[in-house]
């Protein structure tokens, strides 16, 4: 991921994930088309994972594809970087959170323009 980001002049700031999705916090310059960056991250990571773990990856393929064609992106310019990093570090699936709550933003840390999945 770091090498792909470097090739775009982008900087990965935080990374976390589950077995079927990832959360990334990436700074990228305004000249970079977000869709191009995301497609490159997905393509390169899929190739590397298929090469290193071919039999394991097959269990996660959807119609022959490792990643879905969709993604979610949000601007987080209004929130302090530490809050965004904390959010990503603490992401868990709803069924893994106490009480099954859907939002992982710590209480009292909500910020305008900061979106949870």
XYZ file of N, CA and C in Angstrom:
351
model
N 0.826 -1.189 0.000
C 0.000 0.000 0.000
C 0.872 1.257 0.000
N 1.956 1.202 0.775
C 2.839 2.363 0.862
C 3.455 2.686 -0.494
N 3.912 1.662 -1.219
C 4.533 1.899 -2.523
C 3.540 2.491 -3.514
N 2.308 2.007 -3.506
C 1.287 2.558 -4.397
C 1.035 4.015 -4.042
N 0.863 4.296 -2.761
C 0.634 5.679 -2.332
C 1.800 6.569 -2.742
N 3.030 6.088 -2.533
C 4.215 6.866 -2.914
C 4.199 7.220 -4.392
N 3.777 6.288 -5.231
C 3.770 6.538 -6.674
C 2.780 7.634 -7.067
N 1.816 7.931 -6.199
C 0.845 8.992 -6.437
C 1.185 10.271 -5.670
N 2.259 10.236 -4.900
C 2.574 11.379 -4.048
C 1.664 11.439 -2.836
N 1.041 10.309 -2.512
C 0.114 10.214 -1.378
C 0.846 9.639 -0.169
N 0.247 9.833 1.005
C 0.850 9.344 2.245
C -0.173 8.538 3.039
N 0.070 7.226 3.213
C -0.839 6.455 4.071
C -0.604 6.859 5.524
N -1.677 7.197 6.227
C -1.553 7.640 7.620
C -2.030 6.593 8.615
N -2.998 5.774 8.213
C -3.539 4.740 9.108
C -4.131 3.633 8.249
N -4.073 2.400 8.766
C -4.592 1.239 8.050
C -5.145 0.258 9.068
N -6.319 -0.291 8.783
C -6.910 -1.335 9.608
C -7.898 -2.073 8.720
N -8.270 -3.263 9.099
C -9.220 -3.973 8.271
C -9.753 -5.231 8.911
N -10.716 -5.793 8.239
C -11.339 -7.051 8.611
C -11.017 -8.048 7.512
N -11.625 -9.231 7.585
C -11.337 -10.227 6.559
C -11.986 -9.895 5.222
N -12.914 -8.944 5.188
C -13.583 -8.631 3.924
C -13.574 -7.147 3.554
N -12.858 -6.315 4.281
C -12.748 -4.903 3.913
C -11.617 -4.246 4.698
N -11.220 -3.075 4.247
C -10.159 -2.332 4.927
C -10.589 -0.887 5.136
N -9.936 -0.248 6.088
C -10.105 1.181 6.348
C -8.741 1.824 6.151
N -8.687 2.850 5.341
C -7.438 3.562 5.093
C -7.640 5.046 5.350
N -6.653 5.655 5.940
C -6.599 7.109 6.040
C -5.403 7.509 5.194
N -5.661 8.214 4.111
C -4.609 8.559 3.157
C -4.677 10.045 2.855
N -3.534 10.710 2.951
C -3.427 12.082 2.459
C -2.999 11.981 1.000
N -3.707 12.663 0.120
C -3.289 12.678 -1.278
C -3.442 14.087 -1.822
N -2.542 14.477 -2.735
C -2.590 15.835 -3.273
C -3.825 16.044 -4.146
N -4.290 17.276 -4.264
C -5.508 17.569 -5.028
C -5.437 17.164 -6.501
N -4.246 17.077 -7.058
C -4.119 16.710 -8.476
C -4.408 15.230 -8.733
N -4.459 14.419 -7.680
C -4.684 12.977 -7.823
C -6.183 12.695 -7.903
N -6.569 11.919 -8.905
C -7.960 11.473 -9.011
C -8.159 10.329 -8.014
N -9.068 10.520 -7.075
C -9.285 9.521 -6.026
C -9.609 8.148 -6.609
N -10.449 8.101 -7.628
C -10.818 6.802 -8.210
C -9.598 6.078 -8.776
N -8.658 6.808 -9.348
C -7.442 6.197 -9.883
C -6.578 5.640 -8.759
N -6.446 6.394 -7.673
C -5.682 5.928 -6.514
C -6.314 4.669 -5.925
N -7.618 4.686 -5.719
C -8.315 3.527 -5.143
C -8.181 2.310 -6.053
N -8.384 2.500 -7.355
C -8.259 1.371 -8.285
C -6.853 0.790 -8.274
N -5.856 1.635 -8.163
C -4.481 1.153 -8.105
C -4.229 0.387 -6.806
N -4.706 0.924 -5.682
C -4.553 0.231 -4.400
C -5.228 -1.138 -4.437
N -6.428 -1.191 -4.987
C -7.145 -2.463 -5.077
C -6.435 -3.439 -6.009
N -6.030 -2.963 -7.178
C -5.397 -3.836 -8.162
C -4.078 -4.413 -7.683
N -3.212 -3.550 -7.172
C -1.901 -4.008 -6.710
C -2.044 -4.945 -5.514
N -2.888 -4.586 -4.552
C -3.042 -5.447 -3.372
C -3.647 -6.796 -3.750
N -4.605 -6.808 -4.676
C -5.200 -8.076 -5.106
C -4.153 -8.969 -5.768
N -3.335 -8.396 -6.643
C -2.290 -9.192 -7.302
C -1.303 -9.758 -6.289
N -0.863 -8.919 -5.354
C 0.107 -9.382 -4.358
C -0.479 -10.470 -3.458
N -1.717 -10.280 -3.016
C -2.345 -11.277 -2.146
C -2.604 -12.591 -2.887
N -3.041 -12.503 -4.140
C -3.261 -13.723 -4.933
C -1.955 -14.480 -5.134
N -0.873 -13.741 -5.330
C 0.430 -14.372 -5.551
C 0.943 -15.044 -4.280
N 0.798 -14.365 -3.139
C 1.352 -14.885 -1.893
C 0.464 -15.929 -1.216
N -0.856 -15.774 -1.335
C -1.798 -16.676 -0.652
C -2.860 -17.192 -1.627
N -2.487 -17.883 -2.693
C -3.460 -18.234 -3.735
C -4.647 -19.063 -3.254
N -4.420 -20.088 -2.460
C -5.545 -20.934 -2.044
C -6.433 -20.222 -1.032
N -5.845 -19.437 -0.162
C -6.624 -18.710 0.842
C -7.478 -17.616 0.189
N -6.905 -16.918 -0.768
C -7.614 -15.820 -1.434
C -8.835 -16.335 -2.186
N -8.744 -17.529 -2.758
C -9.878 -18.076 -3.520
C -11.164 -18.125 -2.697
N -11.055 -18.297 -1.389
C -12.258 -18.376 -0.554
C -12.958 -17.027 -0.426
N -12.264 -15.944 -0.759
C -12.842 -14.609 -0.630
C -13.257 -13.992 -1.957
N -13.048 -14.680 -3.057
C -13.377 -14.112 -4.360
C -14.881 -13.999 -4.545
N -15.287 -12.901 -5.170
C -16.693 -12.680 -5.532
C -16.755 -12.623 -7.050
N -17.294 -13.633 -7.667
C -17.339 -13.711 -9.133
C -15.959 -13.518 -9.742
N -14.946 -14.100 -9.114
C -13.590 -14.020 -9.622
C -12.828 -12.774 -9.221
N -13.473 -11.874 -8.503
C -12.841 -10.616 -8.102
C -12.541 -10.623 -6.607
N -11.390 -10.073 -6.251
C -11.014 -9.997 -4.843
C -11.728 -8.837 -4.155
N -11.707 -7.660 -4.767
C -12.362 -6.476 -4.205
C -13.673 -6.221 -4.936
N -14.630 -5.637 -4.247
C -15.851 -5.200 -4.915
C -15.505 -3.958 -5.739
N -16.313 -3.620 -6.726
C -16.015 -2.433 -7.530
C -16.300 -1.124 -6.793
N -16.949 -1.195 -5.650
C -17.319 0.024 -4.931
C -16.308 0.369 -3.845
N -16.407 1.603 -3.359
C -15.610 2.048 -2.218
C -16.312 3.243 -1.594
N -15.942 3.550 -0.366
C -16.475 4.714 0.326
C -15.314 5.640 0.637
N -15.501 6.916 0.388
C -14.477 7.908 0.708
C -15.160 9.118 1.322
N -14.492 9.719 2.275
C -15.011 10.929 2.905
C -13.853 11.858 3.199
N -14.123 13.128 3.091
C -13.127 14.122 3.469
C -13.157 14.254 4.981
N -12.006 14.347 5.583
C -11.971 14.468 7.041
C -11.172 15.701 7.450
N -11.174 16.717 6.618
C -10.420 17.930 6.901
C -10.861 18.656 8.155
N -12.112 18.479 8.589
C -12.599 19.180 9.766
C -12.321 18.471 11.076
N -11.858 17.237 11.015
C -11.614 16.464 12.240
C -10.112 16.359 12.490
N -9.708 16.413 13.752
C -8.283 16.238 14.057
C -7.800 14.856 13.621
N -6.585 14.799 13.106
C -6.013 13.549 12.625
C -6.034 12.464 13.699
N -5.806 12.835 14.950
C -5.794 11.842 16.032
C -7.157 11.159 16.184
N -8.237 11.890 15.960
C -9.587 11.326 16.070
C -9.838 10.345 14.929
N -9.414 10.709 13.725
C -9.596 9.817 12.581
C -8.790 8.538 12.785
N -7.548 8.667 13.229
C -6.717 7.486 13.484
C -7.354 6.599 14.549
N -7.863 7.210 15.607
C -8.511 6.443 16.680
C -9.721 5.692 16.141
N -10.502 6.342 15.297
C -11.673 5.713 14.692
C -11.261 4.478 13.884
N -10.244 4.624 13.038
C -9.806 3.511 12.201
C -9.227 2.381 13.048
N -8.410 2.726 14.034
C -7.818 1.708 14.906
C -8.879 0.900 15.639
N -9.993 1.525 15.978
C -11.019 0.871 16.786
C -12.170 0.297 15.979
N -12.064 0.290 14.661
C -13.136 -0.260 13.838
C -13.291 -1.743 14.091
N -14.499 -2.148 14.278
C -14.848 -3.558 14.396
C -16.188 -3.741 13.711
N -16.459 -4.952 13.317
C -17.763 -5.239 12.725
C -18.828 -5.049 13.806
N -20.052 -4.662 13.426
C -21.104 -4.449 14.427
C -21.317 -5.637 15.349
N -21.178 -6.865 14.832
C -21.395 -8.040 15.676
C -20.253 -8.276 16.661
N -19.151 -7.534 16.546
C -18.027 -7.679 17.463
C -17.996 -6.567 18.507
N -18.894 -5.600 18.400
C -18.911 -4.484 19.338
C -19.852 -4.796 20.494
N -19.533 -4.295 21.668
C -20.430 -4.507 22.801
C -21.825 -3.984 22.478
N -22.825 -4.795 22.666
C -24.202 -4.386 22.416
C -24.542 -4.294 20.944
N -23.583 -4.585 20.057
C -23.837 -4.567 18.622
C -24.049 -3.186 18.038
N -23.636 -2.112 18.746
C -23.860 -0.771 18.203
C -23.151 -0.617 16.868
N -23.650 0.256 16.031
C -23.161 0.366 14.661
C -22.076 1.421 14.496
N -21.943 2.358 15.374
C -20.969 3.422 15.186
C -19.810 3.256 16.151
N -18.586 3.415 15.649
C -17.401 3.184 16.468
C -16.710 4.478 16.879
N -17.351 5.619 16.685
C -16.755 6.878 17.113
C -16.920 6.980 18.620
N -15.833 7.249 19.335
C -15.939 7.352 20.788
C -16.936 8.436 21.194
N -17.709 8.222 22.262
C -18.676 9.219 22.709
C -18.004 10.570 22.932
N -18.690 11.624 22.506
C -18.164 12.971 22.673
C -17.144 13.360 21.619
N -16.855 12.453 20.683
C -15.836 12.734 19.660
C -16.454 13.006 18.284
N -17.762 13.111 18.203
C -18.402 13.332 16.918
C -17.952 14.675 16.354
N -17.757 14.731 15.070
C -17.334 15.953 14.402
C -18.172 16.151 13.144
N -18.540 17.378 12.819
C -19.237 17.620 11.552
C -18.348 17.199 10.388
N -18.917 16.559 9.403
C -18.172 16.150 8.232
C -17.404 14.857 8.405
N -17.487 14.244 9.572
C -16.786 12.988 9.833
C -17.809 11.878 9.747
N -17.655 10.993 8.790
C -18.658 9.967 8.547
C -18.170 8.598 8.970
N -19.013 7.883 9.663
C -18.731 6.484 10.003
C -19.398 5.620 8.957
N -18.928 4.386 8.851
C -19.548 3.506 7.850
C -20.877 3.013 8.331
